[in-house]
Coordinates of C-alpha atoms in Angstrom, one line a residue:
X13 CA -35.4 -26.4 13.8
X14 CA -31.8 -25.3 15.0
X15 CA -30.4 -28.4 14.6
X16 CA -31.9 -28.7 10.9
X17 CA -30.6 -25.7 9.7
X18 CA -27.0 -26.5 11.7
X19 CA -27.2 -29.4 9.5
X20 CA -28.0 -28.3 6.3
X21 CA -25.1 -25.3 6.8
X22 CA -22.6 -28.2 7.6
X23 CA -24.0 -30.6 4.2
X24 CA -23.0 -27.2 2.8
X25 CA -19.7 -26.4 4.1
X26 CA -19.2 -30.5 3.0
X27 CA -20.1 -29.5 -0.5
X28 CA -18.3 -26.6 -0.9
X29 CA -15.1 -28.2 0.4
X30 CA -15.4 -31.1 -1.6
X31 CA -15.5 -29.5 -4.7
X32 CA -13.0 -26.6 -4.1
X33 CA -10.5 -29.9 -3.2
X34 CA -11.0 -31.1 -6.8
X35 CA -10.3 -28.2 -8.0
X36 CA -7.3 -27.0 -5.8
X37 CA -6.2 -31.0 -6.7
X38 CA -6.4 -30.8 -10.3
X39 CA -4.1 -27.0 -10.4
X40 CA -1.1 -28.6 -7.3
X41 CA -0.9 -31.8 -9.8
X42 CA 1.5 -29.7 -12.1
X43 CA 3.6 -26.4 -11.3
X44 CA 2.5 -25.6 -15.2
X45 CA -1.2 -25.7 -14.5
X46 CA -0.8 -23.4 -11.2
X47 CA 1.3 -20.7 -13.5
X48 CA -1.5 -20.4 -16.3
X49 CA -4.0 -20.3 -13.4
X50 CA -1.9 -17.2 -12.2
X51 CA -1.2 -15.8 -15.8
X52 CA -5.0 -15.7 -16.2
X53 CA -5.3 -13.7 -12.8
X54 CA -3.0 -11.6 -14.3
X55 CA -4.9 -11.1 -17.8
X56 CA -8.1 -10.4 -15.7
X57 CA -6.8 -7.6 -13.4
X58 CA -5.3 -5.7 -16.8
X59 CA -8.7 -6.1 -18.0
X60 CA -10.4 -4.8 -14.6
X61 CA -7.8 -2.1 -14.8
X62 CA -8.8 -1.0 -18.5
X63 CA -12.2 -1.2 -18.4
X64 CA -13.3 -1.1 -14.9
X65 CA -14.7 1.7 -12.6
X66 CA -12.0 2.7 -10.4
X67 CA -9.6 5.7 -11.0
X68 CA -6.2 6.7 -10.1
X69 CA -5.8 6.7 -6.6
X70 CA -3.7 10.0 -5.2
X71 CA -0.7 7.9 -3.6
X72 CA -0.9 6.6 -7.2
X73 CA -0.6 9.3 -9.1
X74 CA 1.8 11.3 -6.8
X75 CA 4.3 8.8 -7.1
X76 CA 3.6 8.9 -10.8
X77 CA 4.5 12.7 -10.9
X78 CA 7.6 11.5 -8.9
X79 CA 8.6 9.2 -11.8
X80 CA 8.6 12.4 -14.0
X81 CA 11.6 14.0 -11.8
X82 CA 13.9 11.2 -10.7
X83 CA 16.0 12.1 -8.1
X84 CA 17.9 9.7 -5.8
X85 CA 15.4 9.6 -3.0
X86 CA 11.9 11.8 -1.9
X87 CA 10.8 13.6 0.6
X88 CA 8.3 10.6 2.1
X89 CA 9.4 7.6 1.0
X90 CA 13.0 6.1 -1.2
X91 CA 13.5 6.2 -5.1
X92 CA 12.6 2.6 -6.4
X93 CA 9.0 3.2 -7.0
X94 CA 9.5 6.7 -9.2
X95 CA 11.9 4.9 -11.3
X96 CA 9.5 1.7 -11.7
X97 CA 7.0 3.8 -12.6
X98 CA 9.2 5.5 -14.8
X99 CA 10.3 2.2 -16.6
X100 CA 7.2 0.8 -17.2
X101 CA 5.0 4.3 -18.7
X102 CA 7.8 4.9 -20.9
X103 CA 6.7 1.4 -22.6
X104 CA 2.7 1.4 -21.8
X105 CA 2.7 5.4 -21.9
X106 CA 1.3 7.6 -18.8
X107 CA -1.7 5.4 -18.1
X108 CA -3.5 3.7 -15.4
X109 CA -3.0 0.5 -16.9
X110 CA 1.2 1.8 -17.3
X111 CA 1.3 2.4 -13.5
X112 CA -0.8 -0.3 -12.0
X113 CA 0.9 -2.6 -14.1
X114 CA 3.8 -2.4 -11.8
X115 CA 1.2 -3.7 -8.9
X116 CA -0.1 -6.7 -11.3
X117 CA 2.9 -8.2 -11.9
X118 CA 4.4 -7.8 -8.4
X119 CA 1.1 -9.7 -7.3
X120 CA 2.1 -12.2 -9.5
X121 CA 5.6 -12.5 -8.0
X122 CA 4.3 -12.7 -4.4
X123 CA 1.7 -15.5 -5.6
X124 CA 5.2 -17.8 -6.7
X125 CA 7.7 -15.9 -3.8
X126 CA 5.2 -17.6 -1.3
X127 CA 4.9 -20.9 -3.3
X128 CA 8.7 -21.4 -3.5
X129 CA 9.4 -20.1 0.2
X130 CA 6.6 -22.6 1.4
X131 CA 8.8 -25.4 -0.8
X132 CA 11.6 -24.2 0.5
X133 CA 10.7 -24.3 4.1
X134 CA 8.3 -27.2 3.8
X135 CA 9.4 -29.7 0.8
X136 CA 5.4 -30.3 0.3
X137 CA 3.9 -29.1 -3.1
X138 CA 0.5 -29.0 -1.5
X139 CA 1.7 -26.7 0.7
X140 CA 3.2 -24.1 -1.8
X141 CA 0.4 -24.2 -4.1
X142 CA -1.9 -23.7 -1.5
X143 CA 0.0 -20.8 0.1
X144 CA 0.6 -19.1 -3.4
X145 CA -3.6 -19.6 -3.6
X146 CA -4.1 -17.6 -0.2
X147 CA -2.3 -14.5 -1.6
X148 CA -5.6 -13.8 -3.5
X149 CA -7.8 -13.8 -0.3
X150 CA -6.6 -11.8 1.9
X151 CA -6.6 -8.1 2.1
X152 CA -3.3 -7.1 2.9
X153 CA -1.5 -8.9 -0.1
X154 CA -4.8 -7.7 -2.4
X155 CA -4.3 -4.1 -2.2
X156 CA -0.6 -4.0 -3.2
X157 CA -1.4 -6.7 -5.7
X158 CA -4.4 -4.3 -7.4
X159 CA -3.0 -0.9 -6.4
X160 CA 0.6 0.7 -7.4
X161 CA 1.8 2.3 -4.0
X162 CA 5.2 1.3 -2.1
X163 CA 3.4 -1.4 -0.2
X164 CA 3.5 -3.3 -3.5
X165 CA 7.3 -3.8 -3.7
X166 CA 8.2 -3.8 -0.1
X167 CA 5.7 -6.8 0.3
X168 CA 7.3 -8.6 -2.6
X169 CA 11.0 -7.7 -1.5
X170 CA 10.2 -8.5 2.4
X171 CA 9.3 -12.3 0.9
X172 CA 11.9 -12.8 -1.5
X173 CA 14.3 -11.5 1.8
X174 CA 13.0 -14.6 3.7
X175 CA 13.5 -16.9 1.0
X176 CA 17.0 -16.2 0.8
X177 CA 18.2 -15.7 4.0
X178 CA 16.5 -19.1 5.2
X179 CA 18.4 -20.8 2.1
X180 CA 21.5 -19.0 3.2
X181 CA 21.3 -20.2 6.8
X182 CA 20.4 -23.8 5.7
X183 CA 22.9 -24.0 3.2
X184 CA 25.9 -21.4 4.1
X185 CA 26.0 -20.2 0.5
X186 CA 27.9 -17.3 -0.3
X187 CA 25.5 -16.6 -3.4
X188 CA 22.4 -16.8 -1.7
X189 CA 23.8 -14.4 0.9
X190 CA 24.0 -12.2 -1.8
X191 CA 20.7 -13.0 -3.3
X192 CA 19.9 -11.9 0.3
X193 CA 21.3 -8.6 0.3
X194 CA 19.9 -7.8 -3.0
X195 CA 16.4 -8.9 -1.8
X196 CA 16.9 -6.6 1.1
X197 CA 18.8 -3.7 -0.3
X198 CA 15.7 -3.7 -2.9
X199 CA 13.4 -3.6 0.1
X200 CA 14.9 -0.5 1.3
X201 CA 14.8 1.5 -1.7
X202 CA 11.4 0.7 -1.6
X203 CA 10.4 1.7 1.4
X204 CA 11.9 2.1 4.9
X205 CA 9.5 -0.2 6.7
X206 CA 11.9 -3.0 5.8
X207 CA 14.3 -1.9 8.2
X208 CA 12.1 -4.1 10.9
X209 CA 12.5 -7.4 9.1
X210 CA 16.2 -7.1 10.7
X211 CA 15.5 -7.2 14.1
X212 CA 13.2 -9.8 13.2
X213 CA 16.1 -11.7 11.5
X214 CA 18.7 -11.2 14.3
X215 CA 16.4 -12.6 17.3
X216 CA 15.2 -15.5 15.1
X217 CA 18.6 -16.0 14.8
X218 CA 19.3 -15.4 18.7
X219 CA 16.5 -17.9 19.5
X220 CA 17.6 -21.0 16.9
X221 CA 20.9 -20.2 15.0
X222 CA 22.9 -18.6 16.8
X223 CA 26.0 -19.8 15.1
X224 CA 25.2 -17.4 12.2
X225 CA 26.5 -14.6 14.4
X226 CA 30.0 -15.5 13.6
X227 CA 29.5 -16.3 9.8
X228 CA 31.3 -13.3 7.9
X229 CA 29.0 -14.4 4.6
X230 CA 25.9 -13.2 6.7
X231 CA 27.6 -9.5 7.2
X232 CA 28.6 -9.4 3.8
X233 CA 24.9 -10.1 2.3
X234 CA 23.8 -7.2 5.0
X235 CA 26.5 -5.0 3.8
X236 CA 25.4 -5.5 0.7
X237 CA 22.1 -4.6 1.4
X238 CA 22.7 -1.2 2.8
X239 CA 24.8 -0.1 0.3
X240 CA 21.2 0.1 -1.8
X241 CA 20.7 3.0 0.9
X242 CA 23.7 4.9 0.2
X243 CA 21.2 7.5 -2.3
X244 CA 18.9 7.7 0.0
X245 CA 21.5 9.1 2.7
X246 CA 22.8 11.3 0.0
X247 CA 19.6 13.1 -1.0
X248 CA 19.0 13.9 2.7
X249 CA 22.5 15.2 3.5
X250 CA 21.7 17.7 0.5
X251 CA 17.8 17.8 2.1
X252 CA 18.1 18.7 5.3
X253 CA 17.2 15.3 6.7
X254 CA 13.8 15.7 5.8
X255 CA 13.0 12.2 4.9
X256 CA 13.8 11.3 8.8
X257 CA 12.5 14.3 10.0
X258 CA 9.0 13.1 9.0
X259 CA 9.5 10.0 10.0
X260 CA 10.3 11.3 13.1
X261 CA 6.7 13.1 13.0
X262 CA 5.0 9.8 12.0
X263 CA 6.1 8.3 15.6
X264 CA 4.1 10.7 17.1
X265 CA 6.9 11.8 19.2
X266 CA 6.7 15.5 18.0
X267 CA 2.8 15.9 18.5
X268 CA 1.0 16.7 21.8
X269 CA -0.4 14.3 24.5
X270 CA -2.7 12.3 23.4
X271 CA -6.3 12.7 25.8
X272 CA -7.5 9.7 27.6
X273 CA -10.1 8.7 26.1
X274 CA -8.6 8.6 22.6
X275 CA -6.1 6.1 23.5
X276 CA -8.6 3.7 23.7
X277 CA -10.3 4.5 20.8
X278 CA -6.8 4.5 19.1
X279 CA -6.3 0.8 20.2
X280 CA -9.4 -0.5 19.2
X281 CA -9.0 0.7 15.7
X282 CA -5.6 -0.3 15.5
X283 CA -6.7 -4.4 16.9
X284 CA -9.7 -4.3 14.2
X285 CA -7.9 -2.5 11.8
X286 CA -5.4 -5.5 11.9
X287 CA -8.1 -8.1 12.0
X288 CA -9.4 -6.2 8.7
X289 CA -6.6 -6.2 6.9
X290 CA -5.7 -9.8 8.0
X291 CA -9.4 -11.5 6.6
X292 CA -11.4 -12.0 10.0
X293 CA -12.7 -14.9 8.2
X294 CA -9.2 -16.7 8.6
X295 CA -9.4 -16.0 12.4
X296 CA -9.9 -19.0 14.4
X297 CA -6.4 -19.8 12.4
X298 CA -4.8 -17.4 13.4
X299 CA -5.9 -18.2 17.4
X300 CA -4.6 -22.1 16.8
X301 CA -1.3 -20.6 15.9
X302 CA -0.7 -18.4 18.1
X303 CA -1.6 -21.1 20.6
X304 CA 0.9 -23.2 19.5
X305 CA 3.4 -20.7 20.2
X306 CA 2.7 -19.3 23.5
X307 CA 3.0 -23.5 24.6
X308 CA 5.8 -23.1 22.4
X309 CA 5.1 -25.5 20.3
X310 CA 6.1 -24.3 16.9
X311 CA 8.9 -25.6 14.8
X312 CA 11.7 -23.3 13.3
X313 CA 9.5 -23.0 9.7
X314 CA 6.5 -21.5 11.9
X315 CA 8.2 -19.2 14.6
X316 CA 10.3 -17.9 11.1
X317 CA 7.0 -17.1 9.5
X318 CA 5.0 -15.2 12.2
X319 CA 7.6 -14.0 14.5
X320 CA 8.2 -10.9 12.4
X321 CA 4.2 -10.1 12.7
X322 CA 4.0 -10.7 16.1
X323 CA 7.3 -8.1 16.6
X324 CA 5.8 -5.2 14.3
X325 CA 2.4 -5.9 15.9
X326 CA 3.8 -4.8 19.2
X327 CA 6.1 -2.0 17.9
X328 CA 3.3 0.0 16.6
X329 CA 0.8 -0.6 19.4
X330 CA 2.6 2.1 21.2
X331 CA 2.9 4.4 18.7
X332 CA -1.3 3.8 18.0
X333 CA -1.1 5.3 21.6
X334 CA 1.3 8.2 21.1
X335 CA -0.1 9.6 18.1
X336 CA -3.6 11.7 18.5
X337 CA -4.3 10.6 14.9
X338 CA -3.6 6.8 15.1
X339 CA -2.1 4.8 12.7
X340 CA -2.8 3.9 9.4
X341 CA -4.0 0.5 8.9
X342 CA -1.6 0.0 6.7
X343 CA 1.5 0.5 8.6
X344 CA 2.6 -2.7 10.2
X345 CA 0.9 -5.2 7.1
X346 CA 4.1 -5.9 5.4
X347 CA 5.5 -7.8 8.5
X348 CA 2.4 -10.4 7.6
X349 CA 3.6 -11.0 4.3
X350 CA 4.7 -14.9 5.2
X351 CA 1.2 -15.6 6.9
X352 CA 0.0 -17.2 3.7
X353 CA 2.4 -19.9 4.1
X354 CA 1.9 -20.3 8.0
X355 CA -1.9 -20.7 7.2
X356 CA -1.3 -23.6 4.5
X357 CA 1.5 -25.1 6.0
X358 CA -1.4 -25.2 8.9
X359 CA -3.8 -26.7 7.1
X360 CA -2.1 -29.1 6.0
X361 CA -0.5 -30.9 9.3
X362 CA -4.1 -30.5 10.5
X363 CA -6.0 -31.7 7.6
X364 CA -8.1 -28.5 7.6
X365 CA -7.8 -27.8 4.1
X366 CA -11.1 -27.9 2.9
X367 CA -12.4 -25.3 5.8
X368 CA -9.2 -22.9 4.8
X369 CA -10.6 -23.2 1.3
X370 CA -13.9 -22.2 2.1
X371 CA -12.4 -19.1 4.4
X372 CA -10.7 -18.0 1.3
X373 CA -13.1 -18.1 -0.9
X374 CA -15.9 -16.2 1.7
X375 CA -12.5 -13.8 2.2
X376 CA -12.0 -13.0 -1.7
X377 CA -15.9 -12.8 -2.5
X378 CA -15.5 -9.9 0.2
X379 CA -12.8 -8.4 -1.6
X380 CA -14.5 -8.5 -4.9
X381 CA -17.3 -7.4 -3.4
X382 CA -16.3 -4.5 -1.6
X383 CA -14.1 -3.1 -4.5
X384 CA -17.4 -3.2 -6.6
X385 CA -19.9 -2.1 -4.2
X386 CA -22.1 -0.3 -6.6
X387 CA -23.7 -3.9 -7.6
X388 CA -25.3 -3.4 -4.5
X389 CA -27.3 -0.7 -5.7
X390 CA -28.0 -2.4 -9.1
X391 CA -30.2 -5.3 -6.9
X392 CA -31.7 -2.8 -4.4
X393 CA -29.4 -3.0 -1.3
X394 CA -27.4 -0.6 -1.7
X395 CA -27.8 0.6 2.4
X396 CA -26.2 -2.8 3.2
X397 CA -23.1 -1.1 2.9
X398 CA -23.7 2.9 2.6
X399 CA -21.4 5.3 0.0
X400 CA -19.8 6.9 3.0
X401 CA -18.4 3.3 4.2
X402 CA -17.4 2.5 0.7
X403 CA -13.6 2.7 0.6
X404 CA -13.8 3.0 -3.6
X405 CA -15.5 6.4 -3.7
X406 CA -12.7 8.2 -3.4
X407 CA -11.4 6.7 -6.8
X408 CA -14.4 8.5 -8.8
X409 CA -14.8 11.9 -9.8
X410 CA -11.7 13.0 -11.0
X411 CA -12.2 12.5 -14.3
X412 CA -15.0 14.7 -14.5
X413 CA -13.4 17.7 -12.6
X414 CA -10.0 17.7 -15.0
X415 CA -12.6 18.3 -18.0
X416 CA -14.8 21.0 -16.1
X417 CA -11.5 23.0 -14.9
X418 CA -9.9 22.1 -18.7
X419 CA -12.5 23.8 -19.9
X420 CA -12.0 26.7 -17.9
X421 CA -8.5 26.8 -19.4
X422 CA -9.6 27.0 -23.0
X423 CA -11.7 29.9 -21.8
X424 CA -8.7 31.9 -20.4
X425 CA -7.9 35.2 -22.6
X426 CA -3.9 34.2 -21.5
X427 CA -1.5 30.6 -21.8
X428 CA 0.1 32.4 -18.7
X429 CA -2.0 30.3 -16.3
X430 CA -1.3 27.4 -13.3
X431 CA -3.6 25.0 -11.5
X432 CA -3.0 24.4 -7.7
X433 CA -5.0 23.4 -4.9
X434 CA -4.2 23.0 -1.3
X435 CA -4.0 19.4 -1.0
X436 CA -1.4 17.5 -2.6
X437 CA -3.9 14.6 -3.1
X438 CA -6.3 16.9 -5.6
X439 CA -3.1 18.2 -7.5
X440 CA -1.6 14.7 -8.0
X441 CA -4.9 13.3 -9.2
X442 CA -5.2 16.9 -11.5
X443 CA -2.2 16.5 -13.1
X444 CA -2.8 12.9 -14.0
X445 CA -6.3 13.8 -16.0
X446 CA -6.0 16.9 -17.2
X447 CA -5.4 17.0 -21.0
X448 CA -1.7 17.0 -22.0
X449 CA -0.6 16.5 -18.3
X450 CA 0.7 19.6 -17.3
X451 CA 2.9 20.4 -14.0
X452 CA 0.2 21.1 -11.4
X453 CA 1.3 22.6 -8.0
X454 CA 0.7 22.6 -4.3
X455 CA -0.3 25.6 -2.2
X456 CA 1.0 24.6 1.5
X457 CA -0.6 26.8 3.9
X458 CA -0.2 25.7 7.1
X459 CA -0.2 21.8 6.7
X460 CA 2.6 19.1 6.5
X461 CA 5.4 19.4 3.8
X462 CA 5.6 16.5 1.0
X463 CA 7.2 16.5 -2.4
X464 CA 5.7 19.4 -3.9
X465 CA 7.6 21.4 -1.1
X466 CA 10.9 20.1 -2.5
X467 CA 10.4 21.6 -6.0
X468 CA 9.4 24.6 -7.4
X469 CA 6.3 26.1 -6.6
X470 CA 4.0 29.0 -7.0
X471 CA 7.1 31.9 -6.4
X472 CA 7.9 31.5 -10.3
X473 CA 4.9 33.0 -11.1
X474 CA 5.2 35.7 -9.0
X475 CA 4.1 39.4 -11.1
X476 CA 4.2 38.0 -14.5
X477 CA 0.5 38.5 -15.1
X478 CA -0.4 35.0 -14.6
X479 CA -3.7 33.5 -14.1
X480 CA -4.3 31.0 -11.3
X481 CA -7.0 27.6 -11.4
X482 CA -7.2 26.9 -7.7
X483 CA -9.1 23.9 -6.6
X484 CA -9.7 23.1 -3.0
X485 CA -12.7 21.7 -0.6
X486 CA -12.8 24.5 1.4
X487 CA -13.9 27.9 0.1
X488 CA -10.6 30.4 -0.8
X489 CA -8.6 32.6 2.2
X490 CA -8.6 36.0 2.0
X491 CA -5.0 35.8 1.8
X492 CA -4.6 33.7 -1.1
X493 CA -7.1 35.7 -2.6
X494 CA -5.3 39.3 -2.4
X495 CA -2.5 37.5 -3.5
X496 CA -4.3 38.1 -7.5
X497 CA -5.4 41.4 -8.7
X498 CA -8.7 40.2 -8.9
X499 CA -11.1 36.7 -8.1
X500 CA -12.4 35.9 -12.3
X501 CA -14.5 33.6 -11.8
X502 CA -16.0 31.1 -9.5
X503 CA -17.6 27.8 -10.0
X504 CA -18.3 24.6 -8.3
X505 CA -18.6 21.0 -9.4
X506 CA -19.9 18.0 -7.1
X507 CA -19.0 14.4 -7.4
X508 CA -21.7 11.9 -6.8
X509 CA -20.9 8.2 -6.9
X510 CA -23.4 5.3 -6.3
X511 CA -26.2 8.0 -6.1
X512 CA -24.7 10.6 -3.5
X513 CA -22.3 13.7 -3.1
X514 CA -18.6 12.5 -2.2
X515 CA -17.3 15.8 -3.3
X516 CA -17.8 19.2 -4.0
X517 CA -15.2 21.1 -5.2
X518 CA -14.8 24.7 -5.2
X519 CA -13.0 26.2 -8.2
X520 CA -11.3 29.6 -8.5
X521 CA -10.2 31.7 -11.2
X522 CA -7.8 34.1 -10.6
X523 CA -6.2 36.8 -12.4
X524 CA -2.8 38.3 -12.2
X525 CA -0.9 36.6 -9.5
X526 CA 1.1 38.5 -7.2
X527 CA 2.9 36.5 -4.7
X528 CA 1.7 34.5 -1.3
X529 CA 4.4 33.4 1.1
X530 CA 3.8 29.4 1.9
X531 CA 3.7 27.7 5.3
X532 CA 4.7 24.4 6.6
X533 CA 3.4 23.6 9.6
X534 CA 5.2 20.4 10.4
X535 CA 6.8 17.4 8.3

């Protein structure tokens, strides 16, 4: 019986590859074909993004309320995705489709940055197509490819830096030194995280080309680069070094000891956080490669390719450690943004394409899957994966509270009125949705500082008998409360998604503010 079904599974693993081979054959017999086949991806994500289920996410829409105050840098991260932003909703208007078009068409750019930097590195076509392929299936490239957030140009900029300076070192051109720089100063206006791809370079270069160490054209493409950071030092000499100051708090170097038995807990989600993020379904791949290069076996195009991952995986396992909270999963992905062309490059020399085939297309039936999980519940399995596992629920709801607290506007005896919350994540998504887009505003009382801190806040308002739309989680403190003449009106409003209560928001209307004095707690 075991070895029947072992065979039928591996007739069907035959089938699958064989026919995913003709069709991977017929779009790698012309570069033309392999664009269109992108172009359409492209067409169907605008559509998904126009008529699909998912709202704004918060990171999303704070860095769209950054585009509406350009500056040279921000309090969390540098300029270049404000003035993206910017760019393209003054063409689509302020839209989701005007904001996560940014993240379309810089997952379109990865998809060819990989297929020319596995040409470049490889001289097969096979390769590159199937490289550009993987960037659809796997998770880390998916996200910045579907959602607008800084990931989405420091993946694209991280790629396009390895393309150039492995052209520059091969071919000692002064212009693609330059290209270099560029590639790299873009990276850094992007986001900081960029900054590891040098120590990356510089052993890489240590280990196999070490000649490069006395080529002036290689400093000149770095200067180059951090000339692109020259605003961001600027805005924090006039800021009080905030920027570094929380990244300073992201190490975990300003928080308390972390207990025992959280360290391990922090490692384990940090390892399986990784593996997520990374397709578990590509993992035995990942085992022969890393193989190869403990018996150190790997040729300059491989150990170029994964040494920056391995480095950055190590660099934050320590800081998983040092900070009570973790890490975000997200942290150390961009450093992975070559794997796609390690993993064809792979499965080529080892004639494995048909089972990397299959792997992807397990991997991006996951992914489609799990960013439309309330199918699930349309054919009666909707416990398979539970709402308070699905990662989409938080990109519902928000919608429906703008109307509810718009329509406590219109029922407002004043115009003299603000809406704030206490999370910067509710205000961002608030002033996205409700109608005309008015400034909303961040009440910090006692948690981190973020952008909202740099600008000006609730003190304008102070005894000019205006009314105040507070929004929170958490029922109201006395304090903020006494800081009105009197609490108007109270109401609530819960969220439910796929059948069951994500959120239930408390809403406050106040009259007649008087003043509250705001409290960072830490940056």
């Amino acid at each position: 019986m075991i070895r029947r079904l072992r065979l039928n599974v591996s007739s069907l693993l035959k089938f699958l590859e064989g026919k995913i081979l003709f069709l991977f054959e017929a779009i790698y017999s012309k570069l033309t074909i392999l664009l269109a086949f992108h172009l359409f991806i492209v067409m169907l994500r605008i559509l998904y993004v126009e008529y699909g289920p998912l709202e704004i996410d918060s990171e999303e829409a704070q860095y769209w309320i950054w585009s509406r105050h350009l500056q040279l840098s921000y309090y969390s991260k540098p300029p270049l995705i404000a003035y993206l932003n910017w760019f393209s909703t003054s063409l689509l208007g302020d839209t989701l489709l005007g904001i996560r078009i940014n993240a379309i068409l810089i997952g379109f750019g990865i998809a060819m940055t990989c297929y020319y930097l596995a040409l470049e590195l490889f001289h097969n076509r096979k390769t590159a197509t199937i490289a550009s392929l993987l960037s659809y299936a796997l998770p880390f490239i998916w996200l910045p490819s579907s959602f607008f957030t800084t990931d989405s140009p420091l993946l694209l900029f991280w790629l396009l830096s390895l393309l150039f300076f492995w052209k520059a070192v091969k071919t000692d051109s002064m212009k693609n030194w330059i290209y270099f720089g560029i590639s790299f100063g873009l990276g850094i206006i992007s986001k900081y995280a960029i900054l590891f791809l040098l120590p990356c370079l510089l052993l890489f270069l240590w280990l196999r080309h070490s000649q490069i160490f006395r080529n002036r054209k290689f400093y000149v493409g770095l200067g180059i680069g951090f000339l692109f950071f020259l605003p961001v030092v600027v805005w924090n000499l006039k800021n009080d070094f905030v920027s570094f100051r929380h990244l300073q708090h992201l190490t975990g170097t300003t928080e308390e000891t972390v207990p025992i038995e959280r360290i391990g807990l922090n490692l384990l989600e940090y390892i399986f956080g990784q593996i997520a993020i990374l397709s578990p379904f590509f993992i035995v791949f990942y085992f022969k490669i890393l193989k190869s290069w403990i018996r150190k076996q790997l040729s300059d195009e491989i150990l170029f390719l994964i040494l920056p991952g391995i480095i950055v995986f190590f660099v934050f396992l320590p800081i998983a450690f040092t900070r009570k909270s973790g890490i975000n999963v997200n942290w150390p992905m961009f450093a992975y943004a070559s794997i796609p062309v390690a993993l064809a490059h792979w499965a080529v020399i080892k004639k494995k394409i048909g089972r990397l085939a299959v792997g992807a297309g397990v991997s991006l039936m996951f992914l489609l899957l799990i960013s439309n999980l309330s199918v699930l519940d349309k054919v009666g399995i909707e416990k398979l994966i539970p709402v308070e596992f699905d990662p989409t629920k938080k990109l519902t709801g928000w919608q429906s509270l703008a109307q509810h607290v718009d329509s406590l506007k219109g029922r407002l005896p004043s115009t003299n009125h603000f809406v704030f919350s206490n999370s910067y994540h509710i205000s961002s998504e608030l002033q996205f949705y409700l109608e005309e887009q008015p400034t909303t505003y961040f009440l910090n009382y006692k948690n981190r500082m973020n952008q909202f801190s740099l600008w000006p806040g609730l003190e304008q308002f102070e005894n000019k008998n205006y009314y105040g739309i507070f929004i929170s989680t958490a029922p109201i403190k006395e304090e903020l409360k006494e800081s009105f003449e009197e609490l108007r009106s109270f109401s609530t409003r819960k969220i439910l998604y796929r059948g069951m209560e994500t959120y239930n928001f408390k809403i406050y209307v106040l009259k007649d503010f008087k003043g509250i004095k705001e409290k960072n707690s830490h940056y």
